[in-house]
Amino acid sequence: MIDAKQNRLDYGKQLAPPIGFELDHAVGTTYSLDLEAILLIPVALFFSEDLDINPKEIRDDTLESLVNVSKKVSIYHQRGKIKVPEQYSQLMAYWEKGLCPVHLDSYFRSFHPKIWIIRYTEIKGKKVIYRVINTSRNLTFSRDWDLAVTTEGQVETNIQDQNEPLIDMLKFLNGFKKIPKEYFKELAHVKFDVLNGFDDLLFHPIGIKDKKGEIYKNPITSDKYMKDFKLIMSPFMDDSTIKSIAETSRETAIFSSADELSKLSPEFLEGVNSKYMFSPFIEDAENAMEISESGVIPMYQNLHAKYYITQRGGKRSWFIGSANATSPANERNIELLIELRGGKYKYRPQVIEEELTSLNSDGISLFEKFHGNTTKQIEEDR
């Protein structure tokens, strides 16, 4: 499931229409936005092309898709988080009406989900398919390590109550820029595919209101039932969140970067059974002479995935999405997690812990045991 070589998602292929279908409309969200990067998105949505083309190259398919992009694609982003490219392209003007900055009611809140909700229609028929892509990746050229889950389903007759939180997220977005009415009529009738080995797929928005006016809370930190095991992967962590997670679990394993783990207080780290840092070799791999590619500027490959597994008895849940293990992600920020509930015995967190830390054929592991200094030790040394 988490094999770094075998289980890779290609962003372009995830956006491309299914065979026999074409794009009707796409709703995307991101925290930060690179104007040059989004020039590539329409080529995948309209023409099923890969995203490895040069954004500075003006091709026929690039131009045709960009002409129609603002009519069929809406991207919501945190206001003020647009990266302006070094060299302006006139093609960016086509995106103007398709981009929507989200301005929340407090400077302490951020718009942070990274999702796509895409409507495809059959070319020679009347079938409608919806696809949801939920990831931890922003719409930028970052080469950080992220996790994503993709699911799709056809519009049917039966009501699917588990889709209501996803519809609530769309209602929130609709307050900033209008979304086609078909979304609200049809999504309640879409039965999304459940990934192999799991029993249920659930949506968990955070920080928005449901139809009763109550705020959706983080399902990880708001669940106070004692668990047998919790696996937490997050590029950002804070003491209070790690403490609340560890206090409600008999055994806890956390995965993050060496820098982030060193910021946690020693007393809170003591309550965590296993602590792992992202491989320093992988972080700096692009700068290695034997690995670097000619013509490609080396970049650090940091950990950016947000991933949680909880287990109680024979029941387990996987959560993948945008929420970090920090206080703002509890209910203050706008986030979205997808929960995969159930799971086969081989999807236990203990098995995944071993898989993430075991050496591959090259003698490299994604994560290593953390033995670094804590904040207190660093302060004493200073």
GROMACS .gro file of C-alpha atoms in nm:
model
  382
    1MET     CA    1   0.000   0.000   0.000
    2ILE     CA    2   0.277   0.248   0.089
    3ASP     CA    3   0.555   0.101  -0.127
    4ALA     CA    4   0.743   0.405  -0.259
    5LYS     CA    5   0.843   0.233  -0.584
    6GLN     CA    6   0.529   0.036  -0.670
    7ASN     CA    7   0.237   0.249  -0.545
    8ARG     CA    8   0.297   0.578  -0.726
    9LEU     CA    9   0.021   0.811  -0.844
   10ASP     CA   10   0.076   1.019  -1.157
   11TYR     CA   11  -0.102   1.353  -1.110
   12GLY     CA   12  -0.191   1.384  -1.478
   13LYS     CA   13  -0.343   1.036  -1.496
   14GLN     CA   14  -0.555   1.105  -1.187
   15LEU     CA   15  -0.708   1.411  -1.356
   16ALA     CA   16  -0.761   1.252  -1.698
   17PRO     CA   17  -1.120   1.151  -1.794
   18PRO     CA   18  -1.215   0.781  -1.793
   19ILE     CA   19  -1.227   0.616  -2.136
   20GLY     CA   20  -1.549   0.718  -2.315
   21PHE     CA   21  -1.602   1.025  -2.094
   22GLU     CA   22  -1.507   1.391  -2.112
   23LEU     CA   23  -1.463   1.669  -1.859
   24ASP     CA   24  -1.779   1.859  -1.768
   25HIS     CA   25  -1.651   2.059  -1.469
   26ALA     CA   26  -1.373   2.036  -1.210
   27VAL     CA   27  -1.351   2.191  -0.863
   28GLY     CA   28  -1.004   2.203  -0.711
   29THR     CA   29  -0.868   2.341  -0.384
   30THR     CA   30  -0.517   2.423  -0.268
   31TYR     CA   31  -0.342   2.626  -0.001
   32SER     CA   32  -0.063   2.763  -0.222
   33LEU     CA   33  -0.076   2.806  -0.598
   34ASP     CA   34   0.195   2.832  -0.862
   35LEU     CA   35   0.067   3.018  -1.171
   36GLU     CA   36   0.314   2.839  -1.395
   37ALA     CA   37   0.223   2.495  -1.259
   38ILE     CA   38  -0.150   2.536  -1.327
   39LEU     CA   39  -0.080   2.599  -1.697
   40LEU     CA   40  -0.031   2.220  -1.720
   41ILE     CA   41  -0.350   2.114  -1.539
   42PRO     CA   42  -0.600   2.175  -1.827
   43VAL     CA   43  -0.399   1.956  -2.068
   44ALA     CA   44  -0.458   1.656  -1.840
   45LEU     CA   45  -0.825   1.740  -1.777
   46PHE     CA   46  -0.917   1.800  -2.142
   47PHE     CA   47  -0.671   1.587  -2.340
   48SER     CA   48  -0.550   1.319  -2.093
   49GLU     CA   49  -0.191   1.433  -2.143
   50ASP     CA   50   0.089   1.379  -1.889
   51LEU     CA   51   0.213   1.678  -1.689
   52ASP     CA   52   0.577   1.644  -1.795
   53ILE     CA   53   0.546   1.906  -2.071
   54ASN     CA   54   0.728   2.240  -2.062
   55PRO     CA   55   0.489   2.511  -1.933
   56LYS     CA   56   0.679   2.769  -2.140
   57GLU     CA   57   0.607   2.575  -2.462
   58ILE     CA   58   0.289   2.688  -2.641
   59ARG     CA   59   0.134   2.377  -2.796
   60ASP     CA   60  -0.201   2.342  -2.975
   61ASP     CA   61  -0.351   2.126  -2.698
   62THR     CA   62  -0.220   2.362  -2.428
   63LEU     CA   63  -0.374   2.665  -2.598
   64GLU     CA   64  -0.709   2.500  -2.672
   65SER     CA   65  -0.750   2.371  -2.317
   66LEU     CA   66  -0.654   2.705  -2.162
   67VAL     CA   67  -0.910   2.891  -2.375
   68ASN     CA   68  -1.186   2.683  -2.212
   69VAL     CA   69  -1.037   2.641  -1.866
   70SER     CA   70  -1.217   2.922  -1.679
   71LYS     CA   71  -1.554   2.792  -1.804
   72LYS     CA   72  -1.501   2.439  -1.678
   73VAL     CA   73  -1.246   2.454  -1.395
   74SER     CA   74  -1.263   2.639  -1.063
   75ILE     CA   75  -0.964   2.646  -0.826
   76TYR     CA   76  -1.003   2.782  -0.472
   77HIS     CA   77  -0.687   2.888  -0.287
   78GLN     CA   78  -0.576   3.068   0.027
   79ARG     CA   79  -0.577   3.441  -0.043
   80GLY     CA   80  -0.224   3.579  -0.080
   81LYS     CA   81  -0.064   3.240  -0.147
   82ILE     CA   82  -0.006   3.273  -0.523
   83LYS     CA   83   0.351   3.224  -0.643
   84VAL     CA   84   0.424   3.462  -0.928
   85PRO     CA   85   0.662   3.312  -1.187
   86GLU     CA   86   0.990   3.478  -1.278
   87GLN     CA   87   0.874   3.521  -1.635
   88TYR     CA   88   0.511   3.615  -1.706
   89SER     CA   89   0.318   3.426  -1.973
   90GLN     CA   90   0.017   3.579  -2.145
   91LEU     CA   91  -0.146   3.235  -2.128
   92MET     CA   92  -0.202   3.289  -1.754
   93ALA     CA   93  -0.472   3.542  -1.832
   94TYR     CA   94  -0.701   3.258  -1.941
   95TRP     CA   95  -0.708   3.135  -1.580
   96GLU     CA   96  -0.827   3.467  -1.435
   97LYS     CA   97  -1.197   3.383  -1.396
   98GLY     CA   98  -1.119   3.026  -1.289
   99LEU     CA   99  -0.922   3.120  -0.977
  100CYS     CA  100  -1.095   3.211  -0.651
  101PRO     CA  101  -0.906   3.340  -0.345
  102VAL     CA  102  -1.061   3.230  -0.014
  103HIS     CA  103  -1.050   3.493   0.259
  104LEU     CA  104  -1.151   3.356   0.599
  105ASP     CA  105  -1.288   3.557   0.891
  106SER     CA  106  -0.966   3.550   1.094
  107TYR     CA  107  -0.593   3.578   1.027
  108PHE     CA  108  -0.549   3.275   1.255
  109ARG     CA  109  -0.738   3.052   1.010
  110SER     CA  110  -0.612   2.908   0.681
  111PHE     CA  111  -0.784   2.752   0.382
  112HIS     CA  112  -0.581   2.431   0.360
  113PRO     CA  113  -0.762   2.141   0.177
  114LYS     CA  114  -0.608   1.987  -0.135
  115ILE     CA  115  -0.888   1.811  -0.322
  116TRP     CA  116  -1.037   1.769  -0.669
  117ILE     CA  117  -1.405   1.694  -0.724
  118ILE     CA  118  -1.447   1.631  -1.095
  119ARG     CA  119  -1.763   1.568  -1.299
  120TYR     CA  120  -1.725   1.368  -1.621
  121THR     CA  121  -2.005   1.301  -1.872
  122GLU     CA  122  -2.029   1.014  -2.119
  123ILE     CA  123  -1.943   1.118  -2.475
  124LYS     CA  124  -2.200   0.888  -2.638
  125GLY     CA  125  -2.446   0.838  -2.357
  126LYS     CA  126  -2.600   0.987  -2.045
  127LYS     CA  127  -2.386   0.841  -1.769
  128VAL     CA  128  -2.222   1.078  -1.520
  129ILE     CA  129  -1.911   0.993  -1.316
  130TYR     CA  130  -1.767   1.188  -1.023
  131ARG     CA  131  -1.406   1.151  -0.916
  132VAL     CA  132  -1.261   1.271  -0.585
  133ILE     CA  133  -0.884   1.310  -0.548
  134ASN     CA  134  -0.777   1.392  -0.193
  135THR     CA  135  -0.411   1.459  -0.134
  136SER     CA  136  -0.159   1.648   0.075
  137ARG     CA  137  -0.004   1.815  -0.233
  138ASN     CA  138  -0.049   2.180  -0.326
  139LEU     CA  139  -0.067   2.300  -0.688
  140THR     CA  140   0.302   2.382  -0.713
  141PHE     CA  141   0.618   2.232  -0.863
  142SER     CA  142   0.724   2.095  -0.524
  143ARG     CA  143   0.883   1.751  -0.533
  144ASP     CA  144   0.806   1.679  -0.167
  145TRP     CA  145   0.678   1.335  -0.069
  146ASP     CA  146   0.297   1.332  -0.046
  147LEU     CA  147   0.012   1.082  -0.015
  148ALA     CA  148  -0.313   1.077  -0.211
  149VAL     CA  149  -0.627   0.867  -0.246
  150THR     CA  150  -0.853   0.864  -0.553
  151THR     CA  151  -1.207   0.731  -0.577
  152GLU     CA  152  -1.490   0.763  -0.828
  153GLY     CA  153  -1.849   0.653  -0.875
  154GLN     CA  154  -2.152   0.686  -1.102
  155VAL     CA  155  -2.469   0.876  -1.023
  156GLU     CA  156  -2.732   0.626  -0.909
  157THR     CA  157  -3.086   0.645  -0.770
  158ASN     CA  158  -3.021   0.563  -0.403
  159ILE     CA  159  -2.926   0.832  -0.152
  160GLN     CA  160  -2.569   0.799  -0.016
  161ASP     CA  161  -2.576   0.966   0.325
  162GLN     CA  162  -2.199   0.934   0.371
  163ASN     CA  163  -2.150   1.198   0.097
  164GLU     CA  164  -2.322   1.473   0.297
  165PRO     CA  165  -1.997   1.611   0.448
  166LEU     CA  166  -1.847   1.641   0.098
  167ILE     CA  167  -2.156   1.831  -0.018
  168ASP     CA  168  -2.121   2.061   0.286
  169MET     CA  169  -1.765   2.139   0.173
  170LEU     CA  170  -1.897   2.233  -0.172
  171LYS     CA  171  -2.163   2.455  -0.014
  172PHE     CA  172  -1.887   2.636   0.172
  173LEU     CA  173  -1.692   2.688  -0.153
  174ASN     CA  174  -2.010   2.796  -0.330
  175GLY     CA  175  -2.017   3.102  -0.103
  176PHE     CA  176  -1.699   3.231  -0.271
  177LYS     CA  177  -1.757   3.123  -0.632
  178LYS     CA  178  -2.063   2.949  -0.772
  179ILE     CA  179  -2.042   2.576  -0.843
  180PRO     CA  180  -2.266   2.411  -1.107
  181LYS     CA  181  -2.603   2.306  -0.958
  182GLU     CA  182  -2.557   1.950  -1.086
  183TYR     CA  183  -2.300   1.889  -0.811
  184PHE     CA  184  -2.555   1.944  -0.535
  185LYS     CA  185  -2.826   1.738  -0.706
  186GLU     CA  186  -2.612   1.443  -0.806
  187LEU     CA  187  -2.342   1.396  -0.541
  188ALA     CA  188  -2.597   1.271  -0.289
  189HIS     CA  189  -2.661   0.980  -0.529
  190VAL     CA  190  -2.299   0.885  -0.607
  191LYS     CA  191  -2.172   0.557  -0.465
  192PHE     CA  192  -1.796   0.603  -0.452
  193ASP     CA  193  -1.568   0.304  -0.491
  194VAL     CA  194  -1.416   0.173  -0.169
  195LEU     CA  195  -1.051   0.084  -0.210
  196ASN     CA  196  -0.963  -0.287  -0.213
  197GLY     CA  197  -0.926  -0.431   0.134
  198PHE     CA  198  -1.147  -0.173   0.309
  199ASP     CA  199  -1.517  -0.170   0.399
  200ASP     CA  200  -1.618   0.199   0.398
  201LEU     CA  201  -1.503   0.534   0.261
  202LEU     CA  202  -1.600   0.847   0.456
  203PHE     CA  203  -1.537   1.221   0.411
  204HIS     CA  204  -1.426   1.442   0.700
  205PRO     CA  205  -1.418   1.818   0.636
  206ILE     CA  206  -1.276   2.025   0.922
  207GLY     CA  207  -1.358   2.383   1.021
  208ILE     CA  208  -1.681   2.429   0.823
  209LYS     CA  209  -2.042   2.406   0.936
  210ASP     CA  210  -2.281   2.117   0.875
  211LYS     CA  211  -2.650   2.165   0.797
  212LYS     CA  212  -2.723   2.203   1.170
  213GLY     CA  213  -2.470   2.484   1.200
  214GLU     CA  214  -2.219   2.278   1.400
  215ILE     CA  215  -1.848   2.288   1.315
  216TYR     CA  216  -1.690   1.972   1.175
  217LYS     CA  217  -1.402   1.872   1.403
  218ASN     CA  218  -1.083   1.683   1.334
  219PRO     CA  219  -1.172   1.309   1.361
  220ILE     CA  220  -0.823   1.226   1.493
  221THR     CA  221  -0.802   1.467   1.787
  222SER     CA  222  -1.172   1.477   1.874
  223ASP     CA  223  -1.195   1.098   1.918
  224LYS     CA  224  -1.133   1.035   2.290
  225TYR     CA  225  -1.184   0.658   2.282
  226MET     CA  226  -0.872   0.468   2.388
  227LYS     CA  227  -0.701   0.301   2.091
  228ASP     CA  228  -0.462   0.009   2.087
  229PHE     CA  229  -0.229   0.168   1.832
  230LYS     CA  230  -0.193   0.498   1.646
  231LEU     CA  231   0.042   0.573   1.358
  232ILE     CA  232   0.087   0.944   1.288
  233MET     CA  233   0.270   1.092   0.989
  234SER     CA  234   0.287   1.470   0.959
  235PRO     CA  235   0.548   1.723   0.840
  236PHE     CA  236   0.436   1.964   1.115
  237MET     CA  237   0.360   1.877   1.479
  238ASP     CA  238   0.310   2.054   1.810
  239ASP     CA  239   0.327   1.945   2.172
  240SER     CA  240  -0.042   1.972   2.259
  241THR     CA  241  -0.157   1.768   1.957
  242ILE     CA  242   0.101   1.492   2.005
  243LYS     CA  243   0.014   1.479   2.375
  244SER     CA  244  -0.359   1.439   2.307
  245ILE     CA  245  -0.292   1.171   2.046
  246ALA     CA  246  -0.054   0.972   2.267
  247GLU     CA  247  -0.277   0.994   2.575
  248THR     CA  248  -0.557   0.813   2.396
  249SER     CA  249  -0.345   0.526   2.263
  250ARG     CA  250  -0.169   0.236   2.432
  251GLU     CA  251   0.101   0.248   2.166
  252THR     CA  252   0.196   0.534   1.933
  253ALA     CA  253   0.438   0.571   1.642
  254ILE     CA  254   0.507   0.912   1.489
  255PHE     CA  255   0.675   0.993   1.157
  256SER     CA  256   0.805   1.338   1.072
  257SER     CA  257   1.126   1.524   0.985
  258ALA     CA  258   1.427   1.546   1.215
  259ASP     CA  259   1.380   1.924   1.247
  260GLU     CA  260   1.015   1.895   1.346
  261LEU     CA  261   1.072   1.613   1.595
  262SER     CA  262   1.353   1.810   1.761
  263LYS     CA  263   1.105   2.094   1.833
  264LEU     CA  264   0.882   1.874   2.049
  265SER     CA  265   0.923   1.887   2.425
  266PRO     CA  266   1.098   1.588   2.588
  267GLU     CA  267   0.807   1.522   2.828
  268PHE     CA  268   0.565   1.482   2.537
  269LEU     CA  269   0.802   1.268   2.333
  270GLU     CA  270   0.837   1.030   2.628
  271GLY     CA  271   0.473   0.930   2.581
  272VAL     CA  272   0.545   0.815   2.226
  273ASN     CA  273   0.668   0.458   2.183
  274SER     CA  274   0.840   0.494   1.845
  275LYS     CA  275   0.975   0.805   1.672
  276TYR     CA  276   1.097   0.811   1.312
  277MET     CA  277   1.249   1.082   1.093
  278PHE     CA  278   1.229   1.109   0.714
  279SER     CA  279   1.547   0.980   0.550
  280PRO     CA  280   1.814   1.256   0.532
  281PHE     CA  281   1.955   1.075   0.226
  282ILE     CA  282   1.625   1.107   0.038
  283GLU     CA  283   1.583   1.472   0.142
  284ASP     CA  284   1.916   1.563  -0.020
  285ALA     CA  285   1.921   1.295  -0.292
  286GLU     CA  286   1.886   1.533  -0.587
  287ASN     CA  287   2.212   1.702  -0.492
  288ALA     CA  288   2.403   1.374  -0.519
  289MET     CA  289   2.615   1.356  -0.835
  290GLU     CA  290   2.521   0.995  -0.911
  291ILE     CA  291   2.146   1.067  -0.888
  292SER     CA  292   2.108   1.423  -1.024
  293GLU     CA  293   1.966   1.475  -1.373
  294SER     CA  294   2.121   1.707  -1.628
  295GLY     CA  295   1.916   2.022  -1.690
  296VAL     CA  296   1.711   1.975  -1.371
  297ILE     CA  297   1.771   2.214  -1.082
  298PRO     CA  298   1.811   2.003  -0.764
  299MET     CA  299   1.544   2.048  -0.498
  300TYR     CA  300   1.508   1.917  -0.145
  301GLN     CA  301   1.251   1.638  -0.120
  302ASN     CA  302   1.092   1.701   0.216
  303LEU     CA  303   0.818   1.499   0.382
  304HIS     CA  304   0.478   1.663   0.320
  305ALA     CA  305   0.234   1.372   0.366
  306LYS     CA  306  -0.040   1.378   0.631
  307TYR     CA  307  -0.141   1.023   0.718
  308TYR     CA  308  -0.298   0.860   1.023
  309ILE     CA  309  -0.395   0.505   1.120
  310THR     CA  310  -0.592   0.420   1.434
  311GLN     CA  311  -0.665   0.067   1.558
  312ARG     CA  312  -0.894  -0.060   1.830
  313GLY     CA  313  -0.935  -0.435   1.854
  314GLY     CA  314  -0.999  -0.565   1.504
  315LYS     CA  315  -1.122  -0.227   1.380
  316ARG     CA  316  -0.892   0.019   1.207
  317SER     CA  317  -0.920   0.343   1.013
  318TRP     CA  318  -0.683   0.514   0.771
  319PHE     CA  319  -0.704   0.894   0.733
  320ILE     CA  320  -0.536   1.069   0.438
  321GLY     CA  321  -0.562   1.437   0.352
  322SER     CA  322  -0.445   1.787   0.435
  323ALA     CA  323  -0.453   1.811   0.816
  324ASN     CA  324  -0.121   1.837   1.002
  325ALA     CA  325  -0.078   1.714   1.360
  326THR     CA  326  -0.105   2.071   1.490
  327SER     CA  327  -0.359   2.278   1.682
  328PRO     CA  328  -0.474   2.489   1.380
  329ALA     CA  329  -0.579   2.167   1.200
  330ASN     CA  330  -0.810   2.057   1.482
  331GLU     CA  331  -1.104   2.278   1.381
  332ARG     CA  332  -0.966   2.624   1.310
  333ASN     CA  333  -0.833   2.570   0.957
  334ILE     CA  334  -1.041   2.444   0.666
  335GLU     CA  335  -0.920   2.090   0.591
  336LEU     CA  336  -1.043   1.762   0.445
  337LEU     CA  337  -0.956   1.401   0.531
  338ILE     CA  338  -1.077   1.082   0.367
  339GLU     CA  339  -1.124   0.787   0.601
  340LEU     CA  340  -1.081   0.429   0.482
  341ARG     CA  341  -1.252   0.216   0.746
  342GLY     CA  342  -1.217  -0.156   0.809
  343GLY     CA  343  -0.918  -0.299   0.638
  344LYS     CA  344  -0.756  -0.638   0.610
  345TYR     CA  345  -0.523  -0.774   0.877
  346LYS     CA  346  -0.221  -0.682   0.664
  347TYR     CA  347  -0.322  -0.313   0.678
  348ARG     CA  348  -0.261  -0.292   1.052
  349PRO     CA  349  -0.053   0.010   1.162
  350GLN     CA  350   0.216  -0.222   1.300
  351VAL     CA  351   0.264  -0.372   0.952
  352ILE     CA  352   0.278  -0.028   0.789
  353GLU     CA  353   0.530   0.091   1.050
  354GLU     CA  354   0.756  -0.198   0.955
  355GLU     CA  355   0.707  -0.131   0.583
  356LEU     CA  356   0.795   0.239   0.616
  357THR     CA  357   1.113   0.169   0.812
  358SER     CA  358   1.248  -0.146   0.642
  359LEU     CA  359   1.544  -0.131   0.402
  360ASN     CA  360   1.474  -0.174   0.032
  361SER     CA  361   1.697  -0.353  -0.220
  362ASP     CA  362   1.917  -0.043  -0.241
  363GLY     CA  363   1.975  -0.043   0.134
  364ILE     CA  364   1.765   0.270   0.185
  365SER     CA  365   1.464   0.315   0.412
  366LEU     CA  366   1.206   0.593   0.387
  367PHE     CA  367   1.226   0.656   0.762
  368GLU     CA  368   1.495   0.608   1.024
  369LYS     CA  369   1.486   0.596   1.402
  370PHE     CA  370   1.498   0.944   1.553
  371HIS     CA  371   1.776   0.986   1.808
  372GLY     CA  372   1.827   1.361   1.768
  373ASN     CA  373   1.828   1.640   2.022
  374THR     CA  374   1.504   1.777   2.162
  375THR     CA  375   1.425   2.145   2.204
  376LYS     CA  376   1.548   2.140   2.564
  377GLN     CA  377   1.882   1.985   2.470
  378ILE     CA  378   1.932   2.228   2.181
  379GLU     CA  379   1.860   2.522   2.410
  380GLU     CA  380   2.113   2.395   2.665
  381ASP     CA  381   2.378   2.354   2.396
  382ARG     CA  382   2.313   2.704   2.269
   0.00000   0.00000   0.00000
